Coordinates of C-alpha atoms in Angstrom, one line a residue:
X168 CA 41.5 -46.5 52.0
X169 CA 39.2 -47.3 49.2
X170 CA 35.6 -45.9 49.3
X171 CA 32.7 -48.2 49.8
X172 CA 29.6 -48.0 47.6
X173 CA 27.3 -45.0 48.0
X174 CA 29.0 -43.1 51.0
X175 CA 26.9 -40.4 52.6
X176 CA 29.3 -37.5 52.1
X177 CA 29.2 -38.0 48.3
X178 CA 25.5 -37.2 48.4
X179 CA 26.3 -33.6 49.4
X180 CA 27.2 -30.9 46.9
X181 CA 29.6 -28.3 48.3
X182 CA 29.4 -24.7 46.9
X183 CA 32.7 -23.4 45.5
X184 CA 34.5 -21.0 47.8
X185 CA 37.6 -20.4 49.9
X186 CA 36.7 -23.2 52.3
X187 CA 35.2 -25.7 49.9
X188 CA 38.2 -28.1 49.9
X189 CA 38.4 -28.0 53.7
X190 CA 34.7 -28.6 54.0
X191 CA 34.8 -31.6 51.7
X192 CA 37.7 -33.1 53.8
X193 CA 35.7 -32.6 57.0
X194 CA 32.6 -34.3 55.4
X195 CA 34.7 -37.2 54.2
X196 CA 36.2 -37.7 57.7
X197 CA 33.1 -37.2 59.8
X198 CA 30.3 -38.6 57.6
X199 CA 31.9 -41.6 55.9
X200 CA 28.7 -43.7 56.4
X201 CA 27.6 -46.3 53.9
X202 CA 24.0 -45.6 52.7
X203 CA 22.0 -48.9 52.8
X204 CA 18.5 -49.7 51.6
X205 CA 17.5 -52.4 54.1
X206 CA 18.0 -53.6 57.6
X207 CA 19.8 -56.6 56.3
X208 CA 22.3 -54.6 54.5
X209 CA 22.6 -52.3 57.6
X210 CA 23.4 -55.3 59.8
X211 CA 25.8 -56.7 57.2
X212 CA 27.8 -53.5 57.1
X213 CA 31.1 -53.9 58.8
X214 CA 31.7 -50.3 59.6
X215 CA 29.5 -47.2 59.7
X216 CA 26.2 -47.2 57.9
X217 CA 22.9 -45.3 57.7
X218 CA 19.4 -46.1 56.5
X219 CA 16.7 -43.9 54.9
X220 CA 14.7 -44.1 58.2
X221 CA 17.5 -42.4 60.1
X222 CA 19.0 -45.5 61.9
X223 CA 22.8 -44.8 62.3
X224 CA 25.5 -47.4 62.9
X225 CA 28.5 -45.7 64.3
X226 CA 30.5 -49.0 64.9
X227 CA 29.7 -52.6 65.5
X228 CA 28.5 -52.0 69.0
X229 CA 26.8 -48.6 68.9
X230 CA 23.6 -48.0 67.0
X231 CA 21.5 -44.8 67.2
X232 CA 17.9 -44.0 66.2
X233 CA 16.5 -40.5 67.0
X234 CA 12.7 -40.6 66.8
X235 CA 12.1 -37.2 68.2
X236 CA 11.4 -36.0 64.6
X237 CA 10.9 -37.8 61.4
X238 CA 13.7 -38.0 58.8
X239 CA 11.3 -36.8 56.2
X240 CA 10.2 -33.8 58.3
X241 CA 11.5 -30.9 56.2
X242 CA 11.1 -28.5 59.1
X243 CA 14.3 -29.9 60.6
X244 CA 16.4 -30.0 57.4
X245 CA 19.4 -27.6 57.6
X246 CA 21.3 -28.3 54.4
X247 CA 20.9 -26.6 51.1
X248 CA 22.0 -23.6 49.1
X249 CA 18.5 -22.0 49.3
X250 CA 16.0 -21.9 52.2
X251 CA 13.0 -20.6 50.2
X252 CA 11.3 -24.0 50.2
X253 CA 11.9 -24.4 53.9
X254 CA 10.6 -20.9 54.5
X255 CA 7.5 -21.6 52.4
X256 CA 6.9 -24.8 54.5
X257 CA 7.1 -22.8 57.7
X258 CA 4.8 -20.2 56.3
X259 CA 2.3 -23.0 55.3
X260 CA 2.6 -24.5 58.8
X261 CA 2.1 -21.0 60.3
X262 CA -1.1 -20.5 58.3
X263 CA -2.4 -23.9 59.4
X264 CA -1.6 -23.2 63.0
X265 CA -3.3 -19.8 62.8
X266 CA -6.4 -21.4 61.3
X267 CA -6.3 -24.0 64.0
X268 CA -5.9 -21.4 66.7
X269 CA -8.8 -19.4 65.3
X270 CA -11.0 -22.5 65.3
X271 CA -10.0 -23.3 68.9
X272 CA -10.7 -19.7 69.9
X273 CA -14.2 -19.9 68.4
X274 CA -14.8 -23.2 70.2
X275 CA -13.6 -21.7 73.5
X276 CA -15.9 -18.7 73.0
X277 CA -18.9 -21.1 72.5
X278 CA -17.9 -23.1 75.6
X279 CA -17.5 -19.9 77.6
X280 CA -21.0 -18.7 76.5
X281 CA -22.5 -22.1 77.4
X282 CA -20.8 -22.0 80.8
X283 CA -22.1 -18.5 81.5
X284 CA -25.6 -19.5 80.5
X285 CA -25.4 -22.6 82.7
X286 CA -24.1 -20.5 85.6
X287 CA -27.0 -18.1 85.2
X288 CA -29.5 -21.0 85.2
X289 CA -27.9 -22.5 88.3
X290 CA -28.1 -19.2 90.1
X291 CA -31.8 -18.8 89.1
X292 CA -32.4 -22.3 90.3
X293 CA -30.6 -21.6 93.6
X294 CA -32.7 -18.5 94.1
X295 CA -35.9 -20.3 93.5
X296 CA -34.9 -23.1 95.9
X297 CA -34.4 -20.5 98.7
X298 CA -37.9 -18.9 98.3
X299 CA -41.0 -19.6 100.5
X300 CA -44.4 -20.0 99.0
X301 CA -45.7 -16.9 100.8
X302 CA -43.0 -14.9 99.0
X303 CA -44.3 -15.8 95.6
X304 CA -48.0 -16.0 96.3
X305 CA -49.1 -12.5 95.1
X306 CA -52.8 -13.1 95.2
X307 CA -53.3 -12.2 98.9
X308 CA -51.2 -9.1 98.4
X309 CA -53.2 -8.0 95.4
X310 CA -56.4 -8.5 97.2
X311 CA -55.1 -6.4 100.2
X312 CA -53.9 -3.6 97.8
X313 CA -57.3 -3.6 96.1
X314 CA -59.1 -3.3 99.5
X315 CA -56.9 -0.4 100.6
X316 CA -57.5 1.4 97.3
X317 CA -61.2 0.9 97.7
X318 CA -61.0 2.3 101.3
X319 CA -59.0 5.4 100.0
X320 CA -61.5 6.0 97.2
X321 CA -64.4 5.8 99.6
X322 CA -62.7 8.2 102.0
X323 CA -62.0 10.7 99.2
X324 CA -65.5 10.5 97.8
X325 CA -67.0 11.0 101.2
X326 CA -64.8 14.0 102.1
X327 CA -64.7 17.1 99.8
X328 CA -61.6 18.5 101.5
X329 CA -59.7 15.3 100.7
X330 CA -60.8 15.4 97.1
X331 CA -59.5 18.9 96.8
X332 CA -56.2 18.0 98.4
X333 CA -55.9 15.0 96.1
X334 CA -56.5 17.1 93.1
X335 CA -53.9 19.7 94.3
X336 CA -51.4 16.8 95.0
X337 CA -51.8 15.5 91.5
X338 CA -51.4 19.0 90.0
X339 CA -48.2 19.6 92.1
X340 CA -46.9 16.2 91.2
X341 CA -47.2 17.0 87.5
X342 CA -45.4 20.4 88.1
X343 CA -42.6 18.6 90.1
X344 CA -42.2 16.1 87.3
X345 CA -41.9 18.9 84.7
X346 CA -39.4 20.7 86.8
X347 CA -37.4 17.5 87.3
X348 CA -37.4 16.9 83.5
X349 CA -36.3 20.5 82.9
X350 CA -33.5 20.2 85.5
X351 CA -32.3 16.9 83.9
X352 CA -32.3 18.4 80.4
X353 CA -30.4 21.5 81.6
X354 CA -27.9 19.4 83.4
X355 CA -27.3 17.4 80.2
X356 CA -26.8 20.6 78.2
X357 CA -24.5 22.0 80.9
X358 CA -22.4 18.8 80.9
X359 CA -22.2 18.9 77.0
X360 CA -21.1 22.6 77.1
X361 CA -18.5 21.9 79.7
X362 CA -17.1 19.0 77.6
X363 CA -17.0 21.1 74.5
X364 CA -15.4 24.0 76.5
X365 CA -12.7 21.6 77.8
X366 CA -12.1 20.2 74.3
X367 CA -11.8 23.8 72.8
X368 CA -9.4 24.7 75.6
X369 CA -7.2 21.7 74.9
X370 CA -7.2 22.6 71.2
X371 CA -6.3 26.2 72.0
X372 CA -3.5 25.1 74.3
X373 CA -2.1 22.7 71.6
X374 CA -2.3 25.4 68.9
X375 CA -0.4 27.8 71.2
X376 CA 2.3 25.3 71.7
X377 CA 2.6 24.3 68.0
X378 CA 6.0 25.6 66.7
X379 CA 4.7 25.6 63.1
X380 CA 2.3 28.5 63.9
X381 CA 4.0 31.8 63.7
X382 CA 2.7 34.7 65.9
X383 CA 1.0 37.5 63.9
X384 CA 2.6 40.9 63.8
X385 CA 0.5 43.9 64.9
X386 CA 0.0 44.9 61.3
X387 CA -1.2 41.4 60.4
X388 CA -3.6 41.3 63.4
X389 CA -5.0 44.7 62.5
X390 CA -5.5 43.7 58.9
X391 CA -7.3 40.5 59.9
X392 CA -9.5 42.3 62.4
X393 CA -10.6 44.7 59.6
X394 CA -11.3 41.8 57.2
X395 CA -13.4 39.8 59.8
X396 CA -15.2 43.0 60.8
X397 CA -16.2 43.6 57.2
X398 CA -18.0 40.2 56.9
X399 CA -21.8 40.4 56.6
X400 CA -22.5 38.0 59.5
X401 CA -21.2 38.3 63.0
X402 CA -18.5 35.9 64.1
X403 CA -19.9 33.0 66.2
X404 CA -18.6 29.6 66.9
X405 CA -20.9 28.0 64.3
X406 CA -20.0 30.5 61.7
X407 CA -16.2 30.6 62.4
X408 CA -15.2 28.1 59.7
X409 CA -17.2 29.9 57.0
X410 CA -15.7 33.2 58.1
X411 CA -12.2 31.7 57.9
X412 CA -12.8 30.4 54.4
X413 CA -14.2 33.7 53.3
X414 CA -11.2 35.6 54.6
X415 CA -8.7 33.1 53.2
X416 CA -10.4 33.2 49.8
X417 CA -10.2 37.0 49.8
X418 CA -6.6 36.9 50.9
X419 CA -5.9 34.4 48.0
X420 CA -7.4 36.7 45.5
X421 CA -5.4 39.7 46.8
X422 CA -2.2 37.6 46.8
X423 CA -2.7 36.4 43.2
X424 CA -3.3 40.0 42.1
X425 CA -0.1 41.1 43.9
X426 CA 1.9 38.2 42.5
X427 CA 0.7 39.1 39.0
X428 CA 1.7 42.7 39.6
X429 CA 5.1 41.7 41.0
X430 CA 5.7 39.4 38.0
X431 CA 4.9 42.3 35.6
X432 CA 7.2 44.6 37.5
X433 CA 9.9 41.9 37.5
X434 CA 9.6 41.5 33.7
X435 CA 9.8 45.3 33.3
X436 CA 12.9 45.5 35.5
X437 CA 14.5 42.5 33.7
X438 CA 13.8 44.2 30.4
X439 CA 15.6 47.4 31.6
X440 CA 18.5 45.2 32.8
X441 CA 18.7 43.5 29.4
X442 CA 18.6 46.9 27.6
X443 CA 21.4 48.1 29.8
X444 CA 23.5 45.0 29.2
X445 CA 23.0 45.2 25.5
X446 CA 23.7 48.9 25.3
X447 CA 26.6 48.9 27.8
X448 CA 28.0 45.3 27.5
X449 CA 31.4 46.2 28.7
X450 CA 30.1 47.8 31.9
X451 CA 27.6 45.0 32.4
X452 CA 30.6 42.8 33.0
X453 CA 28.8 39.5 32.3
X454 CA 25.8 40.2 34.6
X455 CA 22.7 38.2 33.9
X456 CA 19.6 40.3 33.1
X457 CA 17.6 38.7 36.0
X458 CA 16.3 39.8 39.3
X459 CA 19.0 37.8 41.0
X460 CA 21.6 40.3 39.8
X461 CA 19.5 43.3 40.9
X462 CA 21.8 44.2 43.7
X463 CA 24.7 44.4 41.3
X464 CA 22.8 46.5 38.8
X465 CA 21.6 48.9 41.6
X466 CA 25.2 49.1 42.9
X467 CA 26.3 50.2 39.4
X468 CA 23.4 52.7 39.3
X469 CA 24.4 54.1 42.7
X470 CA 28.0 54.3 41.6
X471 CA 26.9 56.2 38.4
X472 CA 24.7 58.5 40.4
X473 CA 27.5 59.1 42.9
X474 CA 30.3 59.5 40.4
X475 CA 28.3 61.5 37.8
X476 CA 28.0 60.8 34.1
X477 CA 30.7 63.2 33.0
X478 CA 33.2 61.6 35.3
X479 CA 32.1 58.1 34.0
X480 CA 32.5 59.3 30.5
X481 CA 36.0 60.5 31.2
X482 CA 36.9 57.2 32.9
X483 CA 35.7 55.4 29.8
X484 CA 37.8 57.6 27.6
X485 CA 40.9 57.1 29.9
X486 CA 40.4 53.3 29.8
X487 CA 40.1 53.3 26.0
X488 CA 43.3 55.3 25.7
X489 CA 45.3 53.3 28.3
X490 CA 44.3 49.7 28.8
X491 CA 42.6 48.9 25.5
X492 CA 45.3 50.6 23.4
X493 CA 48.0 49.0 25.5
X494 CA 46.6 45.5 25.1
X495 CA 46.3 45.9 21.4
X496 CA 49.8 47.2 21.2
X497 CA 51.0 44.3 23.2
X498 CA 49.2 41.9 20.8
X499 CA 50.8 43.5 17.8
X500 CA 54.2 43.4 19.5
X501 CA 53.7 39.7 20.3
X502 CA 52.9 38.9 16.7
X503 CA 56.0 40.8 15.5
X504 CA 58.2 39.2 18.2
X505 CA 56.9 35.8 17.3
X506 CA 57.9 36.3 13.7
X507 CA 61.3 37.6 14.7
X508 CA 61.8 34.5 16.9
X509 CA 61.1 32.3 13.9
X510 CA 63.7 34.2 11.9
X511 CA 66.2 34.1 14.7
X512 CA 65.8 30.3 15.2
X513 CA 66.1 29.8 11.5
X514 CA 69.4 31.6 11.6
X515 CA 70.5 29.1 14.2
X516 CA 69.4 26.3 11.8
X517 CA 71.1 27.8 8.8
X518 CA 74.3 28.2 10.8
X519 CA 74.3 24.5 11.4
X520 CA 73.5 23.8 7.7
X521 CA 76.5 25.8 6.7
X522 CA 78.8 23.5 8.5
X523 CA 78.0 20.4 6.3
X524 CA 77.8 20.4 2.5
X525 CA 74.4 19.5 1.0
X526 CA 75.9 18.3 -2.3
X527 CA 79.5 17.6 -2.8
X528 CA 81.6 16.6 -5.8
X529 CA 85.2 17.0 -7.0
X530 CA 84.5 20.5 -8.4
X531 CA 82.4 22.2 -5.7
X532 CA 80.3 21.8 -2.6
X533 CA 76.9 23.3 -2.1
X534 CA 75.1 24.2 1.1
X535 CA 71.4 24.3 1.9
X536 CA 69.9 27.6 3.2
X537 CA 66.3 27.6 4.5
X538 CA 64.6 31.0 3.9
X539 CA 61.3 31.9 5.6
X540 CA 59.0 33.9 3.5
X541 CA 55.8 35.7 4.4
X542 CA 52.7 34.0 2.9
X543 CA 50.8 37.3 2.6
X544 CA 47.5 35.8 3.8
X545 CA 44.5 38.2 3.3
X546 CA 43.1 37.3 6.7
X547 CA 46.3 38.2 8.5
X548 CA 46.8 41.4 6.5
X549 CA 43.2 42.5 7.2
X550 CA 43.7 41.7 10.9
X551 CA 46.8 43.8 11.2
X552 CA 45.1 46.6 9.4
X553 CA 42.2 46.5 11.9
X554 CA 44.7 46.7 14.7
X555 CA 46.3 49.7 13.1
X556 CA 43.0 51.4 12.6
X557 CA 42.2 51.0 16.3
X558 CA 45.6 52.2 17.4
X559 CA 45.5 55.2 14.9
X560 CA 45.0 58.5 16.7
X561 CA 44.9 56.7 20.0
X562 CA 45.9 59.8 22.0
X563 CA 43.5 62.1 20.2
X564 CA 41.1 64.0 22.5
X565 CA 38.3 63.8 19.9
X566 CA 35.4 62.0 21.6
X567 CA 33.7 61.1 18.3
X568 CA 36.9 59.5 17.0
X569 CA 37.2 57.6 20.4
X570 CA 33.7 56.3 20.0
X571 CA 34.5 55.0 16.5
X572 CA 37.7 53.4 17.7
X573 CA 35.7 51.8 20.5
X574 CA 33.2 50.3 18.1
X575 CA 36.0 48.9 15.9
X576 CA 37.7 47.5 19.0
X577 CA 34.4 45.9 20.1
X578 CA 33.9 44.2 16.7
X579 CA 37.5 42.9 16.9
X580 CA 37.1 41.5 20.4
X581 CA 33.8 39.9 19.6
X582 CA 35.3 38.1 16.7
X583 CA 38.3 37.0 18.7
X584 CA 36.1 35.7 21.5
X585 CA 33.5 33.9 19.3
X586 CA 33.3 30.1 19.6
X587 CA 31.8 29.5 16.2
X588 CA 33.7 27.2 13.9
X589 CA 34.6 29.9 11.3
X590 CA 35.6 32.3 14.0
X591 CA 37.9 29.7 15.7
X592 CA 39.5 28.9 12.3
X593 CA 40.0 32.6 11.7
X594 CA 41.4 33.2 15.2
X595 CA 43.9 30.4 14.7
X596 CA 44.9 31.7 11.3
X597 CA 45.6 35.2 12.5
X598 CA 47.2 34.4 15.9
X599 CA 49.4 31.4 15.0
X600 CA 52.4 33.1 13.5
X601 CA 53.8 29.8 12.3
X602 CA 51.0 29.7 9.7
X603 CA 52.1 33.2 8.4
X604 CA 55.4 32.0 6.9
X605 CA 56.5 29.3 4.5
X606 CA 60.0 27.9 4.0
X607 CA 62.0 27.7 0.8
X608 CA 65.3 25.7 0.5
X609 CA 68.0 27.6 -1.5
X610 CA 71.1 25.6 -2.5
X611 CA 74.1 27.9 -2.7
X612 CA 77.8 27.3 -3.4
X613 CA 80.6 28.2 -1.1
X614 CA 80.6 31.8 -2.4
X615 CA 76.9 32.3 -1.8
X616 CA 75.8 32.0 -5.4
X617 CA 72.4 30.4 -5.8
X618 CA 72.5 27.0 -7.6
X619 CA 68.9 25.7 -7.1
X620 CA 65.7 26.4 -5.3
X621 CA 63.8 23.6 -3.5
X622 CA 60.2 24.4 -2.8
X623 CA 59.2 20.6 -2.7
X624 CA 60.5 17.3 -3.8
X625 CA 58.8 17.4 -7.1
X626 CA 61.0 16.7 -10.2
X627 CA 63.8 15.0 -8.1
X628 CA 64.9 11.4 -7.9
X629 CA 64.2 9.2 -5.0
X630 CA 67.7 9.7 -3.5
X631 CA 67.5 13.4 -4.0
X632 CA 64.1 13.6 -2.3
X633 CA 65.4 11.5 0.5
X634 CA 68.4 13.7 0.9
X635 CA 66.2 16.8 0.9
X636 CA 63.7 15.3 3.3
X637 CA 66.5 14.2 5.7
X638 CA 68.1 17.6 5.7
X639 CA 64.8 19.3 6.3
X640 CA 64.0 16.8 9.0
X641 CA 67.2 17.6 10.8
X642 CA 66.6 21.3 10.4
X643 CA 63.0 21.0 11.7
X644 CA 64.2 19.1 14.8
X645 CA 66.8 21.7 15.3
X646 CA 64.2 24.4 15.0
X647 CA 61.8 22.7 17.3
X648 CA 64.4 21.9 20.0
X649 CA 66.2 25.3 19.7
X650 CA 68.8 26.0 22.3
X651 CA 72.5 26.6 21.6
X652 CA 75.6 24.5 21.3
X653 CA 77.2 25.9 24.4
X654 CA 76.7 24.4 27.8
X655 CA 76.1 20.8 29.0
X656 CA 75.3 18.4 26.1
X657 CA 71.7 17.2 26.0
X658 CA 70.2 13.8 25.1
X659 CA 68.4 14.2 21.8
X660 CA 67.9 10.8 20.2
X661 CA 66.6 10.5 16.6
X662 CA 65.2 7.1 15.4
X663 CA 65.3 6.4 11.7
X664 CA 63.6 3.2 10.3
X665 CA 64.5 1.9 6.8
X666 CA 67.1 4.7 6.7
X667 CA 69.1 5.4 3.6
X668 CA 67.7 2.4 1.7
X669 CA 67.5 4.4 -1.6
X670 CA 70.6 6.6 -1.0
X671 CA 74.2 6.1 -1.9
X672 CA 77.1 6.0 0.6
X673 CA 78.0 9.6 -0.1
X674 CA 74.6 10.9 0.9
X675 CA 74.4 8.5 3.8
X676 CA 77.6 10.0 5.2
X677 CA 76.4 13.5 4.4
X678 CA 73.1 13.0 6.2
X679 CA 74.8 11.4 9.3
X680 CA 77.2 14.4 9.3
X681 CA 74.2 16.7 9.3
X682 CA 72.5 15.0 12.2
X683 CA 75.8 14.8 14.1
X684 CA 76.5 18.4 13.5
X685 CA 73.0 19.3 14.8
X686 CA 73.9 17.5 18.1
X687 CA 71.5 14.5 17.7
X688 CA 72.2 10.9 18.8
X689 CA 71.2 8.5 16.0
X690 CA 69.4 5.2 16.3
X691 CA 69.2 3.8 12.8
X692 CA 67.5 0.7 11.4
X693 CA 69.1 0.1 7.9
X694 CA 69.9 -2.7 5.4
X695 CA 73.3 -4.3 5.5
X696 CA 74.6 -2.2 2.5
X697 CA 74.7 1.0 4.6
X698 CA 76.5 -0.5 7.7
X699 CA 80.0 0.3 6.6
X700 CA 79.1 3.9 5.8
X701 CA 77.4 4.3 9.2
X702 CA 80.3 2.9 11.3
X703 CA 82.0 6.2 12.0
X704 CA 78.7 7.7 13.3
X705 CA 77.5 5.0 15.7
X706 CA 78.7 3.6 19.0
X707 CA 77.3 0.1 18.7
X708 CA 75.1 -2.2 16.6
X709 CA 73.0 -5.3 16.7
X710 CA 72.0 -7.6 13.9
X711 CA 68.3 -8.6 13.7
X712 CA 67.2 -11.8 11.8
X713 CA 63.6 -12.7 11.1
X714 CA 62.6 -16.1 9.8
X715 CA 59.2 -17.0 8.4
X716 CA 57.9 -13.6 9.7
X717 CA 57.4 -15.4 13.0
X718 CA 60.8 -16.0 14.7
X719 CA 63.3 -13.2 15.3
X720 CA 66.7 -13.1 16.8
X721 CA 69.1 -10.4 17.9
X722 CA 73.0 -10.5 17.8
X723 CA 74.9 -7.8 19.5
X724 CA 78.1 -6.6 17.6
X725 CA 81.0 -5.1 19.5
X726 CA 82.3 -1.6 18.5
X727 CA 85.9 -0.5 18.2
X728 CA 86.0 3.0 19.6
X729 CA 89.5 3.8 18.4
X730 CA 89.1 2.6 14.8
X731 CA 85.4 3.7 14.8
X732 CA 84.2 0.5 13.2
X733 CA 82.3 -2.7 14.1
X734 CA 84.3 -5.7 15.1
X735 CA 83.2 -7.9 12.2
X736 CA 85.0 -10.9 10.6
X737 CA 87.0 -9.7 7.6
X738 CA 85.1 -12.2 5.4
X739 CA 81.8 -10.7 6.3
X740 CA 83.2 -7.2 5.7
X741 CA 84.5 -8.2 2.2
X742 CA 81.1 -9.8 1.3
X743 CA 79.3 -6.7 2.4
X744 CA 81.6 -4.5 0.4
X745 CA 81.0 -6.6 -2.7
X746 CA 77.2 -6.5 -2.2
X747 CA 77.4 -2.7 -1.9
X748 CA 79.5 -2.4 -5.0
X749 CA 77.0 -4.5 -7.0

């Protein structure tokens, strides 16, 4: 069904999400109302419609207009991605309502006060309306009181006894008044003291129940009693705070002095620890010269005191003769064994090289022999001499000689364990036996006579260098992999790219024979001219064609196992033979 103009659901933006499509479908189905601008257009709408004023036309017979709240009242809006504007509107309305409530409360307070004043006036008026004139006419009463006073004064003046009694009454009345005032003041003071006493008792009970307050030990209580007793003024309630401050200040001074003394003692002890660690680094065994390691240092001290210095000296001498010398001897043995291992593995390589001629012609065949030679490095020679110096006279009972050997051993160990760049380079140079030898290729005839010496590829043609490099490569792989030719065959693939592009067919066959004799499986990428030569040494092939350096294709070529050749058309084989001959 085609949409009418300005439908209501199109005025809503739906946020992208997992249910966005479903929500759009629901809005389209439930709120397909045409938005009209006037009542005339509203009435003219054939189906559902809605006006800006909120009048809704559900169908031709049912119209709805909800006037409980205005359409433009933002407080009732529920749609939108952000409710901050609506929240601000509610906050503004809250502030207005609070201001209105405050104003109404002020008006109510004024009205209450006016009502109270009116009630008081009404009560006064009611009281006045209930009085008789005789009750408020004070003049007769005043005249009667004056007459009585005059009679009393006349009676006192006419009777001396009465005058004396009256004077005594006034005197006693004054005494009674003074006593009453004193009793009142004393009662106020008593009540104040009782209140203060109750407050102090509550504070004392709370302090006794406070878990943060730790009970004093007898020694602490005795010390505090002595300090409070030494104060110049007696301890009273009004002077208690000042006394506490004075005692706390004195304690602070004493604590600071003790801490300074403790710090000084700690530095002194750490200095002794450091001196011990520097002097006897081997026995310190990596301990830090700090108070945290004091228990370890004291344990060593107790052990030394228990064992005795002579026994400790003998133990040091025994360790130097046994463990240190044994470890150095093991290191020297390891270096010699590693060099022997290189020679033995090179024998295995040379045995394989003797199976395939290096150069071959009608007159004679030559074989390559790789000879390891000692490089005679000064660093290695000096290192071996140092080891021999330490091991010399290892079983001599001379203590001075043992001390000298220990110092030499310590220098050697410190240099081996150093992490500086020069020390690491030196350590690698003296411990990596592979760096102690170099390899020289000797070309011999079948009788063992030397024909040529190959120290590098200098002075040779490209094909000769390639031949030498290929042979050395096979030998290096054989040396690296090691092993023997007996037992189960292993998978040892060698990948050569642009192989034999500068070599003739004779060398290609020779190199492949070398790799095959070493037990390698060859994966070779080579130009077409070497394909015929490689056929006996492979078990399959594929032809790769690249056009415009963008498109490549691969063609698998079958292999004839019996004839040891690729199944190529004879024409292609003839063309390749001609290209090779050219």
